[in-house]
mmCIF file of C-alpha atoms and ligand atoms in Angstrom:
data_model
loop_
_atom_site.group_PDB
_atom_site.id
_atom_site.type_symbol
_atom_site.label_atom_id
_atom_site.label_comp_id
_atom_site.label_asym_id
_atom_site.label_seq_id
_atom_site.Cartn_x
_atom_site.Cartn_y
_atom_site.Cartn_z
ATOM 1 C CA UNK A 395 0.000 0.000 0.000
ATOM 2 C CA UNK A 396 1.834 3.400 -1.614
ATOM 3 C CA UNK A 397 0.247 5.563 0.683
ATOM 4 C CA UNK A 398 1.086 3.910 3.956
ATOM 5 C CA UNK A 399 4.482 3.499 2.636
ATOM 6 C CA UNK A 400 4.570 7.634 2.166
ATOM 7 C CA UNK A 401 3.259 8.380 5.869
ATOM 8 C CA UNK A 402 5.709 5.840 7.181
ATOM 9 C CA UNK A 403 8.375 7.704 5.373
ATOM 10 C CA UNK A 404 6.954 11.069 6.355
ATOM 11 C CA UNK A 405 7.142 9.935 9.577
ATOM 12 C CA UNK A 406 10.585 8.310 10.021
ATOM 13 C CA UNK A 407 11.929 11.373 7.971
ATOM 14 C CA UNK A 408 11.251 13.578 10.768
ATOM 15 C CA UNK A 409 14.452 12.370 12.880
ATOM 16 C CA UNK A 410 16.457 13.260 9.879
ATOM 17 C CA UNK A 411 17.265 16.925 11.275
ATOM 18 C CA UNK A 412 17.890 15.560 14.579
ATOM 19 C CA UNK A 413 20.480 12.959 13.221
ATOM 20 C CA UNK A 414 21.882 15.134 10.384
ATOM 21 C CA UNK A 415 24.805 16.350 12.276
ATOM 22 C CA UNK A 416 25.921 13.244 14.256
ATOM 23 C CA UNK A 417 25.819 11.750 11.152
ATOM 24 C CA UNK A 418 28.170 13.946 9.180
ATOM 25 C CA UNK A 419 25.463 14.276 6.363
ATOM 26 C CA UNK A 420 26.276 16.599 4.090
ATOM 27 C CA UNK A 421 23.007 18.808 2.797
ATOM 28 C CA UNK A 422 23.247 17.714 -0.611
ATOM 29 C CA UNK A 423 23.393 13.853 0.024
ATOM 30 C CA UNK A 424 20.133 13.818 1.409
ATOM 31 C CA UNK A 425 18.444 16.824 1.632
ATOM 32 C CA UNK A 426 14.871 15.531 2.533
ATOM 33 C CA UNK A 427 14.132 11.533 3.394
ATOM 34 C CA UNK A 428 11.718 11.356 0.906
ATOM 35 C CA UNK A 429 14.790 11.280 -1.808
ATOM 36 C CA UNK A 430 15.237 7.867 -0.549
ATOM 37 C CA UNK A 431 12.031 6.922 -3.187
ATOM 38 C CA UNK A 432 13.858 8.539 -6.154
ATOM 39 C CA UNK A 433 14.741 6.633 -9.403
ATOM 40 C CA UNK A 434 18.045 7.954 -8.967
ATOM 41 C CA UNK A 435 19.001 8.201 -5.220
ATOM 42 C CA UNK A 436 22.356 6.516 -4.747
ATOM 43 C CA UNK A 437 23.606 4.053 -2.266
ATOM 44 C CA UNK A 438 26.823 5.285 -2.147
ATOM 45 C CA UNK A 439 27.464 7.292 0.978
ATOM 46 C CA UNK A 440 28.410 5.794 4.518
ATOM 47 C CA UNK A 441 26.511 8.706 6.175
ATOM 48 C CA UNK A 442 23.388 8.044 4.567
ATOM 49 C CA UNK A 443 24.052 4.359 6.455
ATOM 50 C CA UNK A 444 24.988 6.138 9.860
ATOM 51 C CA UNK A 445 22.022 8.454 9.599
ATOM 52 C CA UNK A 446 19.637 5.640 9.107
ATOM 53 C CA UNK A 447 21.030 4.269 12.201
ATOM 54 C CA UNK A 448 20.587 7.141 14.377
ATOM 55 C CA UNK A 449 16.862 7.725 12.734
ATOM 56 C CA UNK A 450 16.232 4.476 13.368
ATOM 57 C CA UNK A 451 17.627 4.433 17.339
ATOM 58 C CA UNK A 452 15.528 7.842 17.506
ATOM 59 C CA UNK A 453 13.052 5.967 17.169
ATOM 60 C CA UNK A 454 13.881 2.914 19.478
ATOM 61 C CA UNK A 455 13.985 0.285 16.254
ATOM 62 C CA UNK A 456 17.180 -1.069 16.731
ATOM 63 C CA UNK A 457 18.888 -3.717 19.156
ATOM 64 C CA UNK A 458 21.954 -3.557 21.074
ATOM 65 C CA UNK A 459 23.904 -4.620 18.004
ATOM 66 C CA UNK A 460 22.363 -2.788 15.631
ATOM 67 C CA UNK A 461 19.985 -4.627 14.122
ATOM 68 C CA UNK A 462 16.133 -4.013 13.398
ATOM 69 C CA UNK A 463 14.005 -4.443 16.845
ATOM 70 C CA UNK A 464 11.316 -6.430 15.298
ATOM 71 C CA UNK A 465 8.310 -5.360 17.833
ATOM 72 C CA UNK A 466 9.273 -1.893 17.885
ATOM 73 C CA UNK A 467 9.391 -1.875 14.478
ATOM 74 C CA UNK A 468 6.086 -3.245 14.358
ATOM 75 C CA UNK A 469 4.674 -0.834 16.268
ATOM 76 C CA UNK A 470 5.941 2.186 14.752
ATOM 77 C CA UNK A 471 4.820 1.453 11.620
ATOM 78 C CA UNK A 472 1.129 0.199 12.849
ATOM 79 C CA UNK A 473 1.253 3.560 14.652
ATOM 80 C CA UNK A 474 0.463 5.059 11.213
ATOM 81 C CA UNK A 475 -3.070 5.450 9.540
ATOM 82 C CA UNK A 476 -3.758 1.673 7.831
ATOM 83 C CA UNK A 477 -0.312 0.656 9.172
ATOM 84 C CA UNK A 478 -1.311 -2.569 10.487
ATOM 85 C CA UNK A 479 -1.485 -3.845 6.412
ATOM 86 C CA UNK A 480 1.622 -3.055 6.203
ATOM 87 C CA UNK A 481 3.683 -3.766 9.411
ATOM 88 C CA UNK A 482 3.818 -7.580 9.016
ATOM 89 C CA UNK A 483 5.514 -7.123 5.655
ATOM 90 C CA UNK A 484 7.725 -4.580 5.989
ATOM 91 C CA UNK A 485 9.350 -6.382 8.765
ATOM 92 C CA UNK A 486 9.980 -9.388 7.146
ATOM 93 C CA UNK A 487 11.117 -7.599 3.881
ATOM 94 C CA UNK A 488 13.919 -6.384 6.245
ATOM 95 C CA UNK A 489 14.931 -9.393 7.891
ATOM 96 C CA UNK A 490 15.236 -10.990 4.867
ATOM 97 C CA UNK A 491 17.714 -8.026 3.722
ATOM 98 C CA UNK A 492 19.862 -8.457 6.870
ATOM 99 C CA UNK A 493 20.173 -11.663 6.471
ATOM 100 C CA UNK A 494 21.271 -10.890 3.391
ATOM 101 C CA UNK A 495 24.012 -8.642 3.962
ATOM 102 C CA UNK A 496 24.861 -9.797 7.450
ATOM 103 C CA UNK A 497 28.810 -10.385 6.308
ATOM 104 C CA UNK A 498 29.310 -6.754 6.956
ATOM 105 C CA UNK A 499 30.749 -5.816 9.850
ATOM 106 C CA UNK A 500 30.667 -1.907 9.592
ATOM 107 C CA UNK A 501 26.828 -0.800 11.424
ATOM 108 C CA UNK A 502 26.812 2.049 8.965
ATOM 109 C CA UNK A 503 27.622 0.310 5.614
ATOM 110 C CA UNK A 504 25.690 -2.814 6.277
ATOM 111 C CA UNK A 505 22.047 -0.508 7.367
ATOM 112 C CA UNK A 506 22.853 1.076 3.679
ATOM 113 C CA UNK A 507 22.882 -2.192 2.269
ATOM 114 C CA UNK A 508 20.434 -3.075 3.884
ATOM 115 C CA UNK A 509 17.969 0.401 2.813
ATOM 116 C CA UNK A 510 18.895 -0.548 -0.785
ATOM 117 C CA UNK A 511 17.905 -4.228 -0.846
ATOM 118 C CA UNK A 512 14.360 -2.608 0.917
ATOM 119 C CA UNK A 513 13.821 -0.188 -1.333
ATOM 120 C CA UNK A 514 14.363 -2.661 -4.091
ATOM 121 C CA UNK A 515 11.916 -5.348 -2.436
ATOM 122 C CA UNK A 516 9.518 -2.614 -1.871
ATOM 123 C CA UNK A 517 9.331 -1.561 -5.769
ATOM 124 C CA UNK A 518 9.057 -5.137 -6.571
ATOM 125 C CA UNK A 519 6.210 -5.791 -4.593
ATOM 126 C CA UNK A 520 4.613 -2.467 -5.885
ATOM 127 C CA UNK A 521 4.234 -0.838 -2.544
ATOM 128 C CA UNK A 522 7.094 1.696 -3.146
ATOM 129 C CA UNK A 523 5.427 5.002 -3.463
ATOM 130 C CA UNK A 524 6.143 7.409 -6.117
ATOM 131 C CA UNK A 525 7.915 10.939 -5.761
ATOM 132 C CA UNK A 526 5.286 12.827 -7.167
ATOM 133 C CA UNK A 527 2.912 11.719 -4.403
ATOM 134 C CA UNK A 528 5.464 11.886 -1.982
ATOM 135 C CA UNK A 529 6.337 15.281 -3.112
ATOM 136 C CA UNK A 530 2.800 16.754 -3.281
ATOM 137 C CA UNK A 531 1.964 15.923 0.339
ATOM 138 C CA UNK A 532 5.584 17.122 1.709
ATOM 139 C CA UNK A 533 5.031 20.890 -0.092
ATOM 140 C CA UNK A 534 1.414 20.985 1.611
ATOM 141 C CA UNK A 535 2.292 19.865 4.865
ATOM 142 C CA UNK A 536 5.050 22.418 4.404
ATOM 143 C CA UNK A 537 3.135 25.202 3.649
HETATM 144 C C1 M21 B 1226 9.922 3.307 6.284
HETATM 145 C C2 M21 B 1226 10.314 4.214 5.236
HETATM 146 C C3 M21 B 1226 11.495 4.252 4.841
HETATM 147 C C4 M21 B 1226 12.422 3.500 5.422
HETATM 148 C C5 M21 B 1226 13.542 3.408 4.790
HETATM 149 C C6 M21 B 1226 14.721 3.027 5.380
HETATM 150 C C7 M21 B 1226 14.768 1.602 5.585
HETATM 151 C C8 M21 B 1226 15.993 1.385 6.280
HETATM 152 C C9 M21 B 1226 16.150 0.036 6.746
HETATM 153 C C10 M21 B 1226 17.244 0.047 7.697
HETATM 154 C C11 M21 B 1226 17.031 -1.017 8.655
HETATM 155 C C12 M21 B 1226 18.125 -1.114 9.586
HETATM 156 C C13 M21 B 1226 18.188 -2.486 10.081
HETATM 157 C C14 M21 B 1226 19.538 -2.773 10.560
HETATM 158 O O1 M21 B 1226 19.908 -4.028 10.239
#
């Protein structure tokens, strides 16, 4: 469901000020969260990893060693409008990428790993939601 997926995002997004500096991002590698949708947002930057962390902890989502608290995370997300229809699925769409990429040691690079191989899940199962809906609602909430 698109529009789950976008208030989740919304949502999540809003610990991105609060971790922007501990996380040495730099403006331009992720200036809003909702970039993390875009056809052509790149995986490239450790920061991006390290602020996903410290969203994520903001949050309370992650365990001691840094990987996805799976109640918490269920929660969070059912704490949405028509969350619940997601939840279940997002959950295991993540635990199957850190299983995937559980070889990396680094907490920063493996989370950004990790973000990619969801984002790519997500658009496969069709509940990635598009940047123009996405950016629509973030200029009227904005306004
Ligand atoms: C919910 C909307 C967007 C979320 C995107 C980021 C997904 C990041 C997954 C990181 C999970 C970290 C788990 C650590 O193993």
């Amino acid at each position: 469901d698109v529009q789950v997926m976008k208030d989740v995002t919304l949502g999540f997004g809003q610990a991105l000020e609060v971790c922007r500096e501990e996380s040495q991002l730099s403006q331009d590698v992720m200036e809003e969260f909702f970039h993390f949708w875009r056809e052509d947002f790149k995986f490239e930057s450790r920061a991006v990893g390290c602020a996903l962390q410290c969203m994520s902890r903001h949050f309370n989502l992650l365990t001691d060693s840094s990987r996805m608290h799976h109640e918490n995370t269920h929660r969070f997300i059912e704490s949405f409008p028509n969350g619940s229809v997601l939840a279940k699925q997002m959950v295991s769409l993540i635990h199957g990428c850190e299983q995937q990429h559980e070889a990396e040691p680094d907490h920063c690079w493996r989370i950004l790993r990790v973000a990619e191989c969801f984002k790519r899940r997500c658009q496969e199962a069709g509940i990635a939601p598009s940047m123009e809906i996405i950016m629509a609602e973030f200029i009227m909430e904005t306004e």
